[in-house]
Short mmCIF file of C-alpha atoms in Angstrom, two decimals:
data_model
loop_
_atom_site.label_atom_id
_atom_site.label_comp_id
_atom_site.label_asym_id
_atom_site.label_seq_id
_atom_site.Cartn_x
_atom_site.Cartn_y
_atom_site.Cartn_z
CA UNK A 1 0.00 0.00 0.00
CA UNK A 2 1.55 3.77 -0.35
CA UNK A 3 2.52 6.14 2.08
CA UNK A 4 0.61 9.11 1.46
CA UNK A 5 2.78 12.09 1.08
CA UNK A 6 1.86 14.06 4.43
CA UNK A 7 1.00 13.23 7.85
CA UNK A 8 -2.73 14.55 7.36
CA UNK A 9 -3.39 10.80 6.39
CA UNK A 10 -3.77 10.10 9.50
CA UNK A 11 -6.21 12.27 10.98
CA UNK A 12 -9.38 12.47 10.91
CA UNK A 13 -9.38 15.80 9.30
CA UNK A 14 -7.51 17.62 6.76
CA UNK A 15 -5.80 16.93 3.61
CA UNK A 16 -4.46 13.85 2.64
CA UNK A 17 -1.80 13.92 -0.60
CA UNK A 18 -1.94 10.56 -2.79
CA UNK A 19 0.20 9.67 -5.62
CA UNK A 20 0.28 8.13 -9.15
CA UNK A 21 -1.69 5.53 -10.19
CA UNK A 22 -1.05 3.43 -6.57
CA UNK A 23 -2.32 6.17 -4.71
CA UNK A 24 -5.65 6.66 -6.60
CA UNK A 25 -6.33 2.89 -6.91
CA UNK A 26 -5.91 3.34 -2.79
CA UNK A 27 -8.41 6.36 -3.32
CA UNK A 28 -10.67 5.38 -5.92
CA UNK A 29 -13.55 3.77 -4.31
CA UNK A 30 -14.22 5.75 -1.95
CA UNK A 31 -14.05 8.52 -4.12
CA UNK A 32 -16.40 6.66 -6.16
CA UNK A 33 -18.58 6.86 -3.03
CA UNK A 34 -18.21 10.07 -2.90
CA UNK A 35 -19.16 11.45 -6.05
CA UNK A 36 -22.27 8.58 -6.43
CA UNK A 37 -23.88 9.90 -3.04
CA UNK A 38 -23.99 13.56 -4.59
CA UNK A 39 -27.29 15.29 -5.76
CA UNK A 40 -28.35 14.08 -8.73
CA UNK A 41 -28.47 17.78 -10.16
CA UNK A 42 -24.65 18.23 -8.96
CA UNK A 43 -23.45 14.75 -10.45
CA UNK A 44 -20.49 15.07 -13.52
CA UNK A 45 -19.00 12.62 -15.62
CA UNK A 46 -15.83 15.34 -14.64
CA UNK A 47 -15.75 14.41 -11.13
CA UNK A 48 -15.81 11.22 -10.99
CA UNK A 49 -12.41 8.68 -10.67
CA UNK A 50 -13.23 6.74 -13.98
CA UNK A 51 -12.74 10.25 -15.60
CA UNK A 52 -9.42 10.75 -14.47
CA UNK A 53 -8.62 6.93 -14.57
CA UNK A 54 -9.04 6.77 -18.18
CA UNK A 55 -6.57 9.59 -18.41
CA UNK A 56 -4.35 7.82 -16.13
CA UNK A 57 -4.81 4.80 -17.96
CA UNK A 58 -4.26 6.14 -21.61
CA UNK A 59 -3.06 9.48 -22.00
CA UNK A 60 -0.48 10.21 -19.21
CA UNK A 61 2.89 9.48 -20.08
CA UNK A 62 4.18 10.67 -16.62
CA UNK A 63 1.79 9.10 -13.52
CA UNK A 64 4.28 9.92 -10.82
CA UNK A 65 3.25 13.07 -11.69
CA UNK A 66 -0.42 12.98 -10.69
CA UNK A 67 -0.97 14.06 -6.86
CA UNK A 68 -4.69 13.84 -5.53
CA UNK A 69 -5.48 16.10 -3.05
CA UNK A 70 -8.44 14.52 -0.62
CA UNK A 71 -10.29 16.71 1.60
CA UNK A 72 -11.67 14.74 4.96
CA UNK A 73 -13.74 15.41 7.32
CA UNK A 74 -14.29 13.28 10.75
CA UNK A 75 -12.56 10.80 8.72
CA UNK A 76 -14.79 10.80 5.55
CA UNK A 77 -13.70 12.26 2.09
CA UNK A 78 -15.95 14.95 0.98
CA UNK A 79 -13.52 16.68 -1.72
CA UNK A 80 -10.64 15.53 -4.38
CA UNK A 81 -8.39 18.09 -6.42
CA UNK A 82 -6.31 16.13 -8.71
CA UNK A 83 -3.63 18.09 -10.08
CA UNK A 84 -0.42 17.89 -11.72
CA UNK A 85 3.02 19.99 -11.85
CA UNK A 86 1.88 22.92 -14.12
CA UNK A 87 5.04 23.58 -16.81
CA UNK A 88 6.38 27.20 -16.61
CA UNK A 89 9.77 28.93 -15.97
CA UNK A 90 9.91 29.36 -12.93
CA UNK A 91 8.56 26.20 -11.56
CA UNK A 92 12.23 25.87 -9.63
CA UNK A 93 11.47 28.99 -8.02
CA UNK A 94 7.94 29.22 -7.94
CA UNK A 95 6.08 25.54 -8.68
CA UNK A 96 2.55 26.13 -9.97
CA UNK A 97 -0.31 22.64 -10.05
CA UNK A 98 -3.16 22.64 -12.54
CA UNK A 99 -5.82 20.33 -12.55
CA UNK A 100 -6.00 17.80 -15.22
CA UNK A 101 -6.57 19.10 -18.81
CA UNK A 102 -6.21 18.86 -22.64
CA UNK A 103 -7.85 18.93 -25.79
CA UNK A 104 -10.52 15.67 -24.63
CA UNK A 105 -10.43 17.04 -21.32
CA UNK A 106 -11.81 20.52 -21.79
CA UNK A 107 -13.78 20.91 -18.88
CA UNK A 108 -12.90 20.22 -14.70
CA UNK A 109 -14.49 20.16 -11.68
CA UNK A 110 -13.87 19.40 -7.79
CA UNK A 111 -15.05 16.16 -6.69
CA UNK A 112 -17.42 16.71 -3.61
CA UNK A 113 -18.91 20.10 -5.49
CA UNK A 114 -18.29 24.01 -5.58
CA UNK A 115 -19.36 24.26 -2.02
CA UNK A 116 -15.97 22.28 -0.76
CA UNK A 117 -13.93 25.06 -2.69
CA UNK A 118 -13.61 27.30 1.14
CA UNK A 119 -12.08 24.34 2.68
CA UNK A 120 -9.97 22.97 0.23
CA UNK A 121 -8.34 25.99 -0.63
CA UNK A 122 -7.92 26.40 3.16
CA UNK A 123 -6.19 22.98 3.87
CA UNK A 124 -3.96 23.29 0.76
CA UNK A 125 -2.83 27.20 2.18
CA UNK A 126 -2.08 25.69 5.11
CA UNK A 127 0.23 22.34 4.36
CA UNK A 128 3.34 22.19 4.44
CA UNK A 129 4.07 19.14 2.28
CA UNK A 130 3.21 19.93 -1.28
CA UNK A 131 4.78 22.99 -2.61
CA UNK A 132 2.61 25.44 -3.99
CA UNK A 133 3.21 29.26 -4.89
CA UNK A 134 -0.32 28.81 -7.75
CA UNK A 135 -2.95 26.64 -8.13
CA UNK A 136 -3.95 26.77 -11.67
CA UNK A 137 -7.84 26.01 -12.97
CA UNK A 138 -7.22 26.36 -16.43
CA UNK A 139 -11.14 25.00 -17.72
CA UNK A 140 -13.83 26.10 -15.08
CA UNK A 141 -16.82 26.75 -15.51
CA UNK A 142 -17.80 30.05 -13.84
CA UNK A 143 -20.44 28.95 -11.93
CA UNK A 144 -18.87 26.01 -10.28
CA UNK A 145 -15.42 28.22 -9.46
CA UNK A 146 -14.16 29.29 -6.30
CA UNK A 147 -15.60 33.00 -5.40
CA UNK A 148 -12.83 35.24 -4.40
CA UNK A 149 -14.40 35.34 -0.78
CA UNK A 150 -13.25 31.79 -0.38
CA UNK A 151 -10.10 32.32 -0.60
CA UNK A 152 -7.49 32.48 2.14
CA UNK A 153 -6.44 35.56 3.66
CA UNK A 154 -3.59 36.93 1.76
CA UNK A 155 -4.79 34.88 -1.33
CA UNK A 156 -5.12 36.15 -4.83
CA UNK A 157 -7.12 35.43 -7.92
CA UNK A 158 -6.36 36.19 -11.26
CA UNK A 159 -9.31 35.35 -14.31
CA UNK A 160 -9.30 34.95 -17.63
CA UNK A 161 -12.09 34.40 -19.63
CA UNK A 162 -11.13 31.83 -22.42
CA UNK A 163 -14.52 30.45 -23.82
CA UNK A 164 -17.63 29.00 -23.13
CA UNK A 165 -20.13 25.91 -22.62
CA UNK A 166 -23.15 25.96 -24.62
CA UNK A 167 -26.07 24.07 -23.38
CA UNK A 168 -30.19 23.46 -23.84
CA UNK A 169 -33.01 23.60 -21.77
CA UNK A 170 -34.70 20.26 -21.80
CA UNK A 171 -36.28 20.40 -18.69
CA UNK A 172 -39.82 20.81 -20.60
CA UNK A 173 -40.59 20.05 -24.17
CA UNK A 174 -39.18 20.11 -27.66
CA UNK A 175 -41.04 23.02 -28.28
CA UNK A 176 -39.60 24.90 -25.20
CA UNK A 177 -35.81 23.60 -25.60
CA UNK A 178 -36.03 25.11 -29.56
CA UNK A 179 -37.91 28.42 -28.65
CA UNK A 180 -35.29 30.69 -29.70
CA UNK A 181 -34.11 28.95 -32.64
CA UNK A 182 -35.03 30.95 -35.96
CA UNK A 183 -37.89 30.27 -37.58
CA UNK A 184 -36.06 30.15 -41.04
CA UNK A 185 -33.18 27.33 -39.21
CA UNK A 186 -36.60 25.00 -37.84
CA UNK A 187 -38.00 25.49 -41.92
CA UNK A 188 -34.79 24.21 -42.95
CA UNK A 189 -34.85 20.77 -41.08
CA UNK A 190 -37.65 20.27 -41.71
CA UNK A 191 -36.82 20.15 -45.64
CA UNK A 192 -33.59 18.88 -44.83
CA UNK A 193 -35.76 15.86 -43.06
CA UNK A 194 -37.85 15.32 -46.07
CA UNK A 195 -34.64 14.90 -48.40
CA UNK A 196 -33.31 12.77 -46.17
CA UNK A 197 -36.47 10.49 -45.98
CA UNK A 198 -36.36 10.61 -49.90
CA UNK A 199 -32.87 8.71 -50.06
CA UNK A 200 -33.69 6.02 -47.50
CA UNK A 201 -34.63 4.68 -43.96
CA UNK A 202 -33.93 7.16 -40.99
CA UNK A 203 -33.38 5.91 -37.83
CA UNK A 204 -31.74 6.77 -34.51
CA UNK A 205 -30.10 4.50 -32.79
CA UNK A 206 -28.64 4.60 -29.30
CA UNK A 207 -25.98 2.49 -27.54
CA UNK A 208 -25.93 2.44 -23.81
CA UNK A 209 -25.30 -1.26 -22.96
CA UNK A 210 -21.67 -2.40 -22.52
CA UNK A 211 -22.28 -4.75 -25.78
CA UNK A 212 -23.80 -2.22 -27.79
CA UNK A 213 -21.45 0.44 -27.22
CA UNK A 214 -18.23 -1.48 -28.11
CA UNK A 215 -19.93 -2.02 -31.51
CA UNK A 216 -21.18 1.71 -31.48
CA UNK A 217 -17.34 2.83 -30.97
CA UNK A 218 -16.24 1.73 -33.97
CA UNK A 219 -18.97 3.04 -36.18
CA UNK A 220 -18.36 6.48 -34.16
CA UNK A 221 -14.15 6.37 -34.59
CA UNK A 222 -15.53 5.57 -38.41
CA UNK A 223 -17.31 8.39 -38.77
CA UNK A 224 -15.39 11.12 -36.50
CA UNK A 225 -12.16 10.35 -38.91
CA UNK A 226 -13.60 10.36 -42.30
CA UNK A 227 -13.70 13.85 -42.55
CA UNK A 228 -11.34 16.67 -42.52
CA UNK A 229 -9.94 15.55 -39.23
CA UNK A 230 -8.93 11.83 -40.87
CA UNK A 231 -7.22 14.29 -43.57
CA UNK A 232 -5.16 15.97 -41.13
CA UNK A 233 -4.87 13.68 -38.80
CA UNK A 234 -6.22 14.61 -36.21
CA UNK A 235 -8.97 11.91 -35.77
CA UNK A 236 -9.30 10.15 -32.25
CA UNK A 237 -8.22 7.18 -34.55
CA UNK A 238 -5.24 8.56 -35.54
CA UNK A 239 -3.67 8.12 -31.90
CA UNK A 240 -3.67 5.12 -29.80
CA UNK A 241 -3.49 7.09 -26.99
CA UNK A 242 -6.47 9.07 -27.40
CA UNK A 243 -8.73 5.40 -28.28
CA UNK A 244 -7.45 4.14 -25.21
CA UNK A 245 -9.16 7.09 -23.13
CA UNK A 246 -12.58 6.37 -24.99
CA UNK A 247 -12.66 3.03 -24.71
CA UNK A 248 -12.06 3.09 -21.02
CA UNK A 249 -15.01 5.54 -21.07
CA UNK A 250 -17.04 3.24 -22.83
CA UNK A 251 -16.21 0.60 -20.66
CA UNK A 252 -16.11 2.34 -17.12
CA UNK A 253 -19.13 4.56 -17.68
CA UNK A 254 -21.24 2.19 -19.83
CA UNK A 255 -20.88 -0.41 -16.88
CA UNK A 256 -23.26 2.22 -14.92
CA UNK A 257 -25.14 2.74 -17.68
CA UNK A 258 -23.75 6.64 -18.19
CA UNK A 259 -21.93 6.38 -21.59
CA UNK A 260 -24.25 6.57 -24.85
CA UNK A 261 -23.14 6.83 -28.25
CA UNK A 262 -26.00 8.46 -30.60
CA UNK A 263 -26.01 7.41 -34.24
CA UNK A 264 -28.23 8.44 -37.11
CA UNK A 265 -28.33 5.53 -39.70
CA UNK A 266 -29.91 6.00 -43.66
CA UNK A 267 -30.65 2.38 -44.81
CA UNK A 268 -28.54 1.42 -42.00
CA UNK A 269 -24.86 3.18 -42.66
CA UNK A 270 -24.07 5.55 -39.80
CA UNK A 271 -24.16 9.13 -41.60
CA UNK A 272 -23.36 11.03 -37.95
CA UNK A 273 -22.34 10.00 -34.67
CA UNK A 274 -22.45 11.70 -31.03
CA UNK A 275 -20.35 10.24 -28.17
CA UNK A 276 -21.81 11.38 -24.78
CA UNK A 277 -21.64 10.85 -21.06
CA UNK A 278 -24.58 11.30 -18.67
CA UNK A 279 -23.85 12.99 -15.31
CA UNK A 280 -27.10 13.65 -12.67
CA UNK A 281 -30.04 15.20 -14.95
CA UNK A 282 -27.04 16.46 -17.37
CA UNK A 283 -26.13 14.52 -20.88
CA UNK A 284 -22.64 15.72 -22.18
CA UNK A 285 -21.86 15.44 -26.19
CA UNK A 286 -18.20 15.09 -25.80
CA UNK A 287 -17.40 14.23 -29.37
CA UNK A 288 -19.66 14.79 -32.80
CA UNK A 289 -18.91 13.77 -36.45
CA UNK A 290 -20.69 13.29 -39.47
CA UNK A 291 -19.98 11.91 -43.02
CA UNK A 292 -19.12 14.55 -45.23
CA UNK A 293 -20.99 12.00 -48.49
CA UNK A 294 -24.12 13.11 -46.89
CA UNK A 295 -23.49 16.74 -46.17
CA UNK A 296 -26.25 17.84 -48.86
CA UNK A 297 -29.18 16.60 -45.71
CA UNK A 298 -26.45 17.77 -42.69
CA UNK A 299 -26.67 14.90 -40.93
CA UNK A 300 -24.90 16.37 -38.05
CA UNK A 301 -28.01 18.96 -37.28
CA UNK A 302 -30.81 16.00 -37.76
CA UNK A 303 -28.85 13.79 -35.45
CA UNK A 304 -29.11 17.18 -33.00
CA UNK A 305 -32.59 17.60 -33.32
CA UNK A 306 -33.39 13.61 -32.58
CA UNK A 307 -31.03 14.07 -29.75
CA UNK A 308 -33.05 17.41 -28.52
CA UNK A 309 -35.90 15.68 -28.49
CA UNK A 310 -34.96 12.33 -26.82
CA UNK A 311 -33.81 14.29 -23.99
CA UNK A 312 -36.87 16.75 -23.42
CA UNK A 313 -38.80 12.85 -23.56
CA UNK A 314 -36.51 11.59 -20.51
CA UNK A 315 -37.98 12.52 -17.30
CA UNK A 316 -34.62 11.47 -15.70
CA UNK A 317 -32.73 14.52 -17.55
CA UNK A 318 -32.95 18.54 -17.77
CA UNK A 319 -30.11 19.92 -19.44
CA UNK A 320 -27.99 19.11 -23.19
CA UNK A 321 -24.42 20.24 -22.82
CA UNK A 322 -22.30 20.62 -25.56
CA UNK A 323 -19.40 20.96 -23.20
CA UNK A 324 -17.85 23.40 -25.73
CA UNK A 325 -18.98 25.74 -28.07
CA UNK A 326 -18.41 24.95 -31.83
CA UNK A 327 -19.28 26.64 -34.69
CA UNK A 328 -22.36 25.40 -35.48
CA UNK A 329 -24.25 25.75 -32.22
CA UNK A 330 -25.08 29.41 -32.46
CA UNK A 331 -27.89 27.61 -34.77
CA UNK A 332 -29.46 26.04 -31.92
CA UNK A 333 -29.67 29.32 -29.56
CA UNK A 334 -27.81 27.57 -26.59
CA UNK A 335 -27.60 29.21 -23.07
CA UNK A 336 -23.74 30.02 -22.90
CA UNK A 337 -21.61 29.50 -19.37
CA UNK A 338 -18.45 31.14 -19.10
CA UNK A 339 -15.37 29.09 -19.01
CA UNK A 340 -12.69 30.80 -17.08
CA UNK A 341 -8.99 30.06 -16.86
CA UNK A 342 -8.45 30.74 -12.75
CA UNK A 343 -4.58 31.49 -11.35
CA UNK A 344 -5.07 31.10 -7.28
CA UNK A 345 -1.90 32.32 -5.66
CA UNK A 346 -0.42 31.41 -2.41
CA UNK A 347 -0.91 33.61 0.93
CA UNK A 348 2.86 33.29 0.87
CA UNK A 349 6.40 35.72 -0.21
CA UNK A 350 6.20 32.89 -3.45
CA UNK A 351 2.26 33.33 -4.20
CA UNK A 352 2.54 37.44 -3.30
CA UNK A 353 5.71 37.49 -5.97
CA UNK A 354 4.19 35.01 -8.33
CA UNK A 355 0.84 37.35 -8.11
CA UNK A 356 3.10 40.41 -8.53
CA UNK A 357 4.88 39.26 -11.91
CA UNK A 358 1.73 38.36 -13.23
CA UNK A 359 0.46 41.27 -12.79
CA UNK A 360 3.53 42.81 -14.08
CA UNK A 361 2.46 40.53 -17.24
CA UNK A 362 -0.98 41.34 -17.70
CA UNK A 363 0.23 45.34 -17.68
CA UNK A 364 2.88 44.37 -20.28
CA UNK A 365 0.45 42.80 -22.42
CA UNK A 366 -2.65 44.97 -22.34
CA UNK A 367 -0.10 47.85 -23.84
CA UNK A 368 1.31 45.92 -26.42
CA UNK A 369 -1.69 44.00 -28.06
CA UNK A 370 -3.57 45.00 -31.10
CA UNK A 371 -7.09 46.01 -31.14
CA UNK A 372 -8.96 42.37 -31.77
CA UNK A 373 -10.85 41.95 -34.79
CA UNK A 374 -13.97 42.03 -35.35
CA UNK A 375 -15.87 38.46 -35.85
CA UNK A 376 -17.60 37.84 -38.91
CA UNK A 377 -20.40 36.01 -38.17
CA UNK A 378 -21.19 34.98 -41.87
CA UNK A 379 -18.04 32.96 -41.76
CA UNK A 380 -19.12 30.54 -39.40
CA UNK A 381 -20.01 26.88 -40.58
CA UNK A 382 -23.44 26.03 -40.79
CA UNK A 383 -22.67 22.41 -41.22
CA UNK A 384 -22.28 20.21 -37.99
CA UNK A 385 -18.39 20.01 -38.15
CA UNK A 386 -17.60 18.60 -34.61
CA UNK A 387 -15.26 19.51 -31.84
#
């Protein structure tokens, strides 16, 4: 078994520091626990263990690396940070953790819920084990961030705002969750729909059983490469690495039921594909493709509308996230949640001068950059391209 890397471990309260991949096998049930025993309405696929295990598993090169922080109280674990050492300069000088992120793993949260945030950031202030001048949230969504209130005294926080999360309101019907769609965009399925009808058999089909969804994988790996990301290869495919991480999705997630791949068939050939996670009353589309042969009835936006209305049917679910926001979704008139990049310095001399030089930074830059440019809106894809 490992030693955890303070003495917290063996109280009954604090913060307790567990390493690489021994250290969360140690931690991962009862993290499992922890997350599972949550409100349904505060449950995410992106707090759970079998998120960060499949990252673990496939993606990380470096596990020693990985250090999860685990909040207790009277002995039971109500919050985990996982985080790793976050590459700058002056990490000698002034080391920096971020919490796990990269391009399949755009969005983070803290296991045990925004409302552990005070604490946490209180018991990692205070050890003396792990050195830390920054703690780095590089993908939070705004809501679900630490307030500057809970930091610690002497704390600071620095945001950027980098992009946002666009999501639906299924929480009544289809005619509710589509209410501020265009009138001219709903005309247009609708004839899309008809064309589509005209070449063949429709259907939607949905894998959420551990057998189904290793066959759905393969159609959706199909589909998400044979487009322009199979040209530039930069298909999920294309790297073993990143097939390893959805697979162990499939296989962690679908075993509870919480992994569904979406595919919308003509005569049976899969024409678009959406790989998705459920989390509480929340379904996330990770990953969309379509095939680019049947662009002329966008395949992508009738496989969105099915989807739309499968989810205003389910009683069990309120919300469609898109987790990001491509292109194409200004079509469907999404609600739009900031996604902030957070720098929480240290009430320390290395978090006051790391706090300084950044600020120093920010100065520098905000004198030096050019005016941005204006977006062009009619340059945006109207076809369901992915993300």
């Amino acid at each position: 078994m490992p030693t955890p890397l303070n003495t917290a471990s063996s109280t009954r309260n604090g913060l307790e520091i567990l390493q690489g991949r021994s250290g969360f096998a140690q931690l991962a049930p009862e993290w499992q626990r922890l997350v599972e025993t949550q409100m349904p309405a505060q449950a995410s696929p992106f707090q759970h263990p079998d998120w960060i295990g499949a990252w673990l598993e496939s993606i990380c090169t470096e596990p020693d690396r990985l250090q999860l922080l685990a909040l207790r109280h009277h002995g039971e674990l109500v919050a985990v940070l996982p985080v790793e050492p976050h590459a700058c300069p002056l990490a000698r000088l002034l080391p920096q953790w971020t919490m796990i992120q990269g391009p399949h793993m755009v969005l983070a949260e803290l296991a045990g819920g925004p409302a552990r945030w005070p604490t946490m950031l209180q018991a990692l202030a205070t050890q003396r084990t792990l050195r830390c001048s920054a703690l780095q949230l590089p993908s939070m969504i705004h809501e679900l961030a630490p307030a500057a209130e809970a930091l610690p005294a002497g704390s600071t926080l620095r945001r950027v705002h980098r992009s946002e999360s666009a999501w639906l309101d299924c929480s009544g019907d289809t005619e509710q969750a589509l209410a501020r769609v265009q009138r001219s965009f709903r005309q247009n399925l609708r004839r899309l729909g008809r064309r589509a009808d005209s070449q063949g058999q429709v259907a939607l089909e949905v894998a959420d059983t551990p057998e189904a969804l290793e066959e759905a994988l393969t159609h959706f790996l199909d589909i998400e490469a044979s487009g322009w990301k199979g040209r530039s290869g930069s298909a999920i495919r294309d790297d073993a690495r990143r097939v390893g991480f959805y697979r162990a999705l499939v296989r962690d997630f679908g075993a509870r039921g919480e992994c569904r791949i979406h595919r919308l068939t003509l005569d049976g050939r899969t024409v678009a594909a959406q790989f998705a996670l459920r989390g509480g009353r929340q379904l996330n589309l990770l990953k969309i493709g379509y095939d680019e042969a049947f662009s002329a009835i966008a395949p992508g936006h009738l496989l969105m509308l099915r989807i739309i209305e499968r989810t205003c049917a389910d009683p069990a679910l309120d919300r469609l996230s898109l987790v990001t926001n491509p292109p194409w979704a200004h079509l469907w008139k999404p609600e739009l949640a900031e996604v902030d990049h957070l720098t929480l310095t240290a009430p320390d001399w290395s978090g006051r001068l790391l706090g300084r030089l950044m600020q120093w930074r920010d100065r520098r830059q905000h004198t030096t950059a050019p005016a941005p440019a204006t977006p062009d809106s009619s340059t945006l894809p109207t076809q369901f391209g992915g993300t």
